[in-house]
Short mmCIF file of C-alpha atoms and ligand atoms in Angstrom, two decimals:
data_model
loop_
_atom_site.label_atom_id
_atom_site.label_comp_id
_atom_site.label_asym_id
_atom_site.label_seq_id
_atom_site.Cartn_x
_atom_site.Cartn_y
_atom_site.Cartn_z
CA MET A 1 23.59 0.34 156.54
CA LEU A 2 27.25 1.40 156.39
CA GLY A 3 27.59 5.09 155.81
CA CYS A 4 30.56 5.90 153.54
CA LEU A 5 29.79 9.49 153.70
CA GLN A 6 32.31 11.54 155.62
CA LYS A 7 32.87 15.36 155.89
CA GLU A 8 36.43 15.34 154.80
CA VAL A 9 37.57 14.07 151.32
CA SER A 10 40.68 12.82 152.90
CA MET A 11 38.62 11.14 155.54
CA ARG A 12 37.10 8.39 153.11
CA PRO A 13 36.98 5.40 155.26
CA LYS A 14 39.43 2.81 154.50
CA THR A 15 37.85 -0.50 154.02
CA ILE A 16 39.08 -4.06 153.89
CA ALA A 17 36.28 -6.39 152.67
CA GLY A 18 36.56 -10.23 152.45
CA ASN A 19 34.62 -12.26 150.01
CA TRP A 20 34.43 -15.77 151.28
CA LYS A 21 32.75 -17.18 148.17
CA MET A 22 31.31 -20.73 148.67
CA TYR A 23 33.56 -21.51 151.75
CA LYS A 24 32.82 -21.90 155.59
CA THR A 25 29.93 -23.08 157.51
CA GLY A 26 28.14 -21.14 160.41
CA ASP A 27 30.28 -22.66 163.16
CA GLU A 28 33.48 -21.99 161.11
CA ALA A 29 32.42 -18.35 160.30
CA ALA A 30 31.70 -17.77 164.20
CA SER A 31 35.17 -18.98 165.31
CA PHE A 32 36.83 -17.10 162.43
CA VAL A 33 35.06 -13.87 163.44
CA ALA A 34 36.20 -14.34 167.24
CA THR A 35 39.78 -14.89 165.95
CA LEU A 36 39.83 -11.95 163.63
CA ALA A 37 38.29 -9.60 166.27
CA SER A 38 41.10 -10.36 168.63
CA LEU A 39 43.67 -9.95 165.89
CA THR A 40 42.30 -6.59 164.72
CA LYS A 41 41.64 -4.64 167.85
CA ASP A 42 43.95 -1.89 166.66
CA CYS A 43 42.87 -1.96 163.06
CA GLN A 44 42.32 1.49 161.46
CA GLU A 45 40.18 0.31 158.61
CA ARG A 46 36.63 -0.81 158.70
CA LEU A 47 36.45 -4.60 158.29
CA LEU A 48 33.70 -6.42 156.28
CA LEU A 49 33.06 -9.97 155.65
CA ALA A 50 30.80 -11.16 152.91
CA VAL A 51 29.86 -14.73 153.96
CA PRO A 52 27.78 -17.54 152.59
CA PHE A 53 24.01 -17.11 153.30
CA THR A 54 24.01 -19.89 155.80
CA ALA A 55 26.74 -18.32 157.79
CA ILE A 56 25.29 -14.75 158.05
CA THR A 57 23.41 -15.14 161.35
CA ALA A 58 26.23 -16.97 163.06
CA ALA A 59 28.83 -14.51 161.81
CA ALA A 60 26.73 -11.40 162.59
CA THR A 61 26.11 -12.79 166.25
CA ALA A 62 29.76 -13.37 166.79
CA ALA A 63 30.62 -9.95 165.26
CA LYS A 64 28.45 -7.98 167.76
CA GLY A 65 30.47 -5.50 169.84
CA THR A 66 33.52 -5.92 167.42
CA ASN A 67 34.65 -3.75 164.52
CA ILE A 68 33.65 -6.49 161.98
CA VAL A 69 30.55 -6.00 159.89
CA ILE A 70 28.87 -8.93 158.11
CA GLY A 71 27.18 -9.07 154.69
CA ALA A 72 26.13 -11.27 151.91
CA GLN A 73 27.55 -12.05 148.42
CA ASN A 74 24.40 -11.88 146.11
CA MET A 75 20.65 -11.43 146.34
CA HIS A 76 17.63 -11.33 143.96
CA ASP A 77 16.03 -8.00 142.93
CA ALA A 78 12.52 -9.01 143.98
CA SER A 79 11.58 -8.64 147.68
CA SER A 80 9.67 -11.98 147.67
CA GLY A 81 8.18 -14.33 145.07
CA ALA A 82 8.31 -17.63 143.27
CA PHE A 83 12.18 -17.82 142.63
CA THR A 84 13.18 -21.22 143.72
CA GLY A 85 16.71 -21.11 145.34
CA GLU A 86 16.91 -17.34 145.42
CA ILE A 87 17.31 -14.95 148.39
CA ALA A 88 15.61 -11.56 148.92
CA GLY A 89 17.14 -8.53 150.43
CA PRO A 90 14.84 -8.33 153.46
CA MET A 91 15.77 -11.85 154.29
CA LEU A 92 19.40 -10.90 154.35
CA THR A 93 18.69 -7.99 156.62
CA ALA A 94 16.64 -10.09 158.92
CA ALA A 95 19.49 -12.60 159.09
CA GLY A 96 21.92 -9.94 160.18
CA ALA A 97 23.59 -8.76 156.91
CA ARG A 98 24.26 -5.03 156.64
CA PHE A 99 25.68 -5.08 153.16
CA VAL A 100 25.78 -7.12 149.97
CA ILE A 101 28.29 -7.56 147.11
CA LEU A 102 26.45 -7.20 143.85
CA GLY A 103 27.73 -7.80 140.30
CA HIS A 104 30.79 -9.91 141.04
CA SER A 105 32.36 -11.22 137.95
CA GLU A 106 31.64 -14.72 139.07
CA ARG A 107 27.96 -13.88 139.07
CA ARG A 108 28.17 -12.10 135.72
CA GLU A 109 30.25 -14.89 133.96
CA ILE A 110 29.07 -18.12 135.61
CA PHE A 111 25.58 -17.17 136.16
CA GLY A 112 24.89 -14.72 133.34
CA GLU A 113 23.97 -11.65 135.23
CA ASP A 114 24.04 -8.49 133.05
CA ASP A 115 24.23 -4.76 134.06
CA VAL A 116 20.55 -4.15 133.86
CA PHE A 117 19.80 -6.96 136.38
CA VAL A 118 22.60 -5.90 138.65
CA GLY A 119 21.29 -2.37 138.55
CA ARG A 120 17.84 -3.61 139.67
CA LYS A 121 19.49 -5.36 142.51
CA VAL A 122 21.22 -2.21 143.70
CA GLN A 123 17.90 -0.45 144.06
CA ALA A 124 16.47 -3.54 145.82
CA ALA A 125 19.32 -3.81 148.17
CA LEU A 126 18.99 -0.12 149.21
CA ASN A 127 15.31 -0.60 149.52
CA ALA A 128 16.10 -3.45 152.07
CA LYS A 129 18.34 -1.04 153.99
CA LEU A 130 21.50 -2.90 152.85
CA SER A 131 24.63 -1.00 151.74
CA VAL A 132 26.11 -2.16 148.49
CA ILE A 133 29.51 -3.23 147.17
CA LEU A 134 29.09 -2.94 143.50
CA CYS A 135 31.87 -4.92 141.45
CA VAL A 136 33.04 -3.75 138.04
CA GLY A 137 35.99 -4.81 135.95
CA GLU A 138 37.16 -5.73 132.53
CA THR A 139 38.16 -9.17 131.24
CA LEU A 140 41.60 -9.74 129.70
CA ALA A 141 40.17 -9.47 126.24
CA ASP A 142 38.65 -6.06 127.09
CA ARG A 143 42.11 -4.94 128.40
CA GLU A 144 44.08 -6.24 125.44
CA ALA A 145 41.73 -4.57 123.00
CA GLY A 146 42.21 -1.27 124.87
CA ASN A 147 38.49 -1.38 126.09
CA THR A 148 38.97 -1.22 129.81
CA MET A 149 37.56 2.29 130.41
CA VAL A 150 34.69 1.65 127.96
CA LYS A 151 33.80 -1.49 129.65
CA VAL A 152 33.93 -0.24 133.21
CA SER A 153 32.25 3.12 132.41
CA GLU A 154 29.35 1.08 130.73
CA GLN A 155 28.96 -1.12 133.91
CA VAL A 156 29.11 1.83 136.32
CA LYS A 157 26.60 3.91 134.38
CA THR A 158 24.12 1.07 133.64
CA CYS A 159 24.17 -0.18 137.26
CA LEU A 160 24.01 3.06 138.91
CA TYR A 161 22.30 5.76 136.63
CA SER A 162 18.87 5.60 138.30
CA ILE A 163 20.25 5.65 141.83
CA PRO A 164 19.55 9.12 143.54
CA ALA A 165 22.57 10.87 144.61
CA ALA A 166 21.64 10.84 148.19
CA SER A 167 21.90 7.06 148.23
CA PHE A 168 25.43 7.08 147.20
CA GLU A 169 26.54 7.28 150.81
CA HIS A 170 25.48 3.52 150.96
CA ILE A 171 27.53 2.56 147.89
CA THR A 172 30.90 1.23 147.60
CA ILE A 173 32.43 0.37 144.12
CA ALA A 174 34.91 -2.54 143.89
CA TYR A 175 37.19 -2.41 140.81
CA GLU A 176 38.14 -6.03 140.21
CA PRO A 177 39.84 -6.71 136.83
CA VAL A 178 38.50 -10.21 135.90
CA TRP A 179 41.99 -11.32 134.71
CA ALA A 180 43.27 -10.62 138.34
CA ILE A 181 40.78 -12.55 140.34
CA GLY A 182 42.11 -15.90 141.88
CA THR A 183 44.88 -15.86 139.35
CA GLY A 184 47.78 -14.46 141.34
CA LYS A 185 47.97 -11.69 138.68
CA VAL A 186 47.45 -8.27 140.30
CA ALA A 187 47.01 -5.00 138.50
CA THR A 188 49.86 -2.50 138.97
CA PRO A 189 49.11 0.24 141.33
CA ALA A 190 49.33 2.64 138.42
CA GLU A 191 46.90 0.45 136.43
CA ALA A 192 44.47 0.34 139.29
CA GLN A 193 44.85 3.91 140.12
CA ALA A 194 43.96 4.85 136.63
CA VAL A 195 40.72 2.96 136.57
CA HIS A 196 39.79 4.06 140.16
CA ALA A 197 40.29 7.76 139.05
CA ALA A 198 38.04 7.17 135.85
CA ILE A 199 35.28 5.60 138.05
CA ARG A 200 35.37 8.69 140.39
CA ARG A 201 35.07 10.95 137.40
CA ILE A 202 32.07 8.91 135.99
CA ILE A 203 30.20 9.05 139.39
CA GLY A 204 30.98 12.82 139.45
CA SER A 205 29.48 13.10 136.04
CA ILE A 206 26.28 11.15 137.01
CA THR A 207 25.90 12.69 140.46
CA SER A 208 28.26 15.56 141.63
CA PRO A 209 31.88 16.00 142.36
CA GLU A 210 31.10 16.04 146.04
CA VAL A 211 29.38 12.68 146.00
CA ALA A 212 32.28 11.18 143.90
CA ASP A 213 34.91 12.56 146.30
CA LYS A 214 33.19 10.74 149.17
CA LEU A 215 32.65 7.50 147.35
CA CYS A 216 34.77 4.48 148.52
CA ILE A 217 36.38 2.58 145.72
CA LEU A 218 38.10 -0.68 146.59
CA TYR A 219 40.51 -2.63 144.44
CA GLY A 220 40.08 -6.48 144.27
CA GLY A 221 42.06 -9.21 142.42
CA SER A 222 44.66 -11.32 144.10
CA VAL A 223 45.33 -8.68 146.91
CA LYS A 224 47.78 -10.18 149.38
CA PRO A 225 49.83 -8.66 152.29
CA GLU A 226 52.74 -8.50 149.88
CA ASN A 227 51.01 -6.33 147.39
CA ALA A 228 48.63 -4.26 149.51
CA ALA A 229 50.94 -1.48 150.63
CA ALA A 230 51.85 -0.31 147.10
CA LEU A 231 48.11 -0.37 146.07
CA ARG A 232 46.88 1.51 149.13
CA ALA A 233 49.39 4.24 148.67
CA GLU A 234 47.38 5.39 145.33
CA LYS A 235 45.20 8.36 146.02
CA ASP A 236 41.95 6.75 144.76
CA ILE A 237 42.31 3.28 146.16
CA ASP A 238 40.34 3.29 149.38
CA GLY A 239 40.78 -0.29 150.47
CA PHE A 240 40.44 -3.82 149.10
CA LEU A 241 37.99 -6.60 148.27
CA VAL A 242 39.75 -9.88 149.06
CA GLY A 243 38.88 -13.44 148.11
CA GLY A 244 41.56 -15.98 148.66
CA ALA A 245 43.55 -14.06 151.27
CA SER A 246 40.32 -13.48 153.38
CA LEU A 247 39.79 -17.08 154.21
CA ASN A 248 42.60 -17.18 156.90
CA PRO A 249 42.22 -14.80 159.86
CA GLU A 250 46.07 -14.24 160.22
CA THR A 251 46.49 -13.45 156.61
CA PHE A 252 43.44 -11.20 156.40
CA SER A 253 44.22 -9.24 159.50
CA SER A 254 47.66 -8.63 158.16
CA LEU A 255 46.05 -6.46 155.44
CA CYS A 256 45.00 -4.09 158.23
CA GLN A 257 46.97 -0.96 159.10
CA LYS A 258 47.75 -1.03 162.81
P1 PGA B 301 40.96 -12.93 144.95
O1 PGA B 301 39.45 -12.73 144.67
O2 PGA B 301 41.40 -11.98 145.95
O3 PGA B 301 40.88 -14.29 145.33
O4 PGA B 301 41.64 -12.63 143.65
C1 PGA B 301 38.80 -11.40 144.65
C2 PGA B 301 37.33 -11.59 144.51
O5 PGA B 301 36.89 -12.44 143.83
O6 PGA B 301 36.69 -10.51 145.04
#
């Protein structure tokens, strides 16, 4: 598991996570990881790559001894069973994954996953000794109706209310406005900061201010080398979850601070 807990508030680990979605085979993943490792020797952030299920073992093998950690993009909430085509947390752990992305908006919108299901997956992932990146974010309609905070708060609370405070060291939240994913539209640093601060307050209210202070909150949605610096300057933005710009090792590595 990836610990996020640090003694100093200011020492929240900065994280850059790539979400490859349905791209790259095992061989492609292995060569990507080798290239990325050589490009990021001086990188100060922790580097995560959420790869397709079939590439986990190859990527994790290539990542041994590097600063790169491999994870998955989804899982089922049962640990085994008659669920054709699904994958369980213990299978991901055995394949070499150390974390899993849950509740990505593509899972919610295309595959109909709701907060209750995502919440069960969070618990199942922790049971399988996987850290979690939980994605939340509003649609364009939510934002235009002034419902951003209501929507995000509902997602955070429903997905996490039953998780014990002690487990939050294994949880990272990614704020990903749906209207910014894959569209080239990015939230302004101020817009993102406002939601990140609200998420930290919500976590404080369901756990404790100490747990909230230590929580890593990533921004995702059209992050690119050109817009990363302004976003990372915000106090509650602890790194990024990156889709398109994570598919090329040179572009992805240029998001790191040297
Ligand atoms: P994007 O995707 O960086 O291509 O917008 C982000 C994500 O889907 O996590």
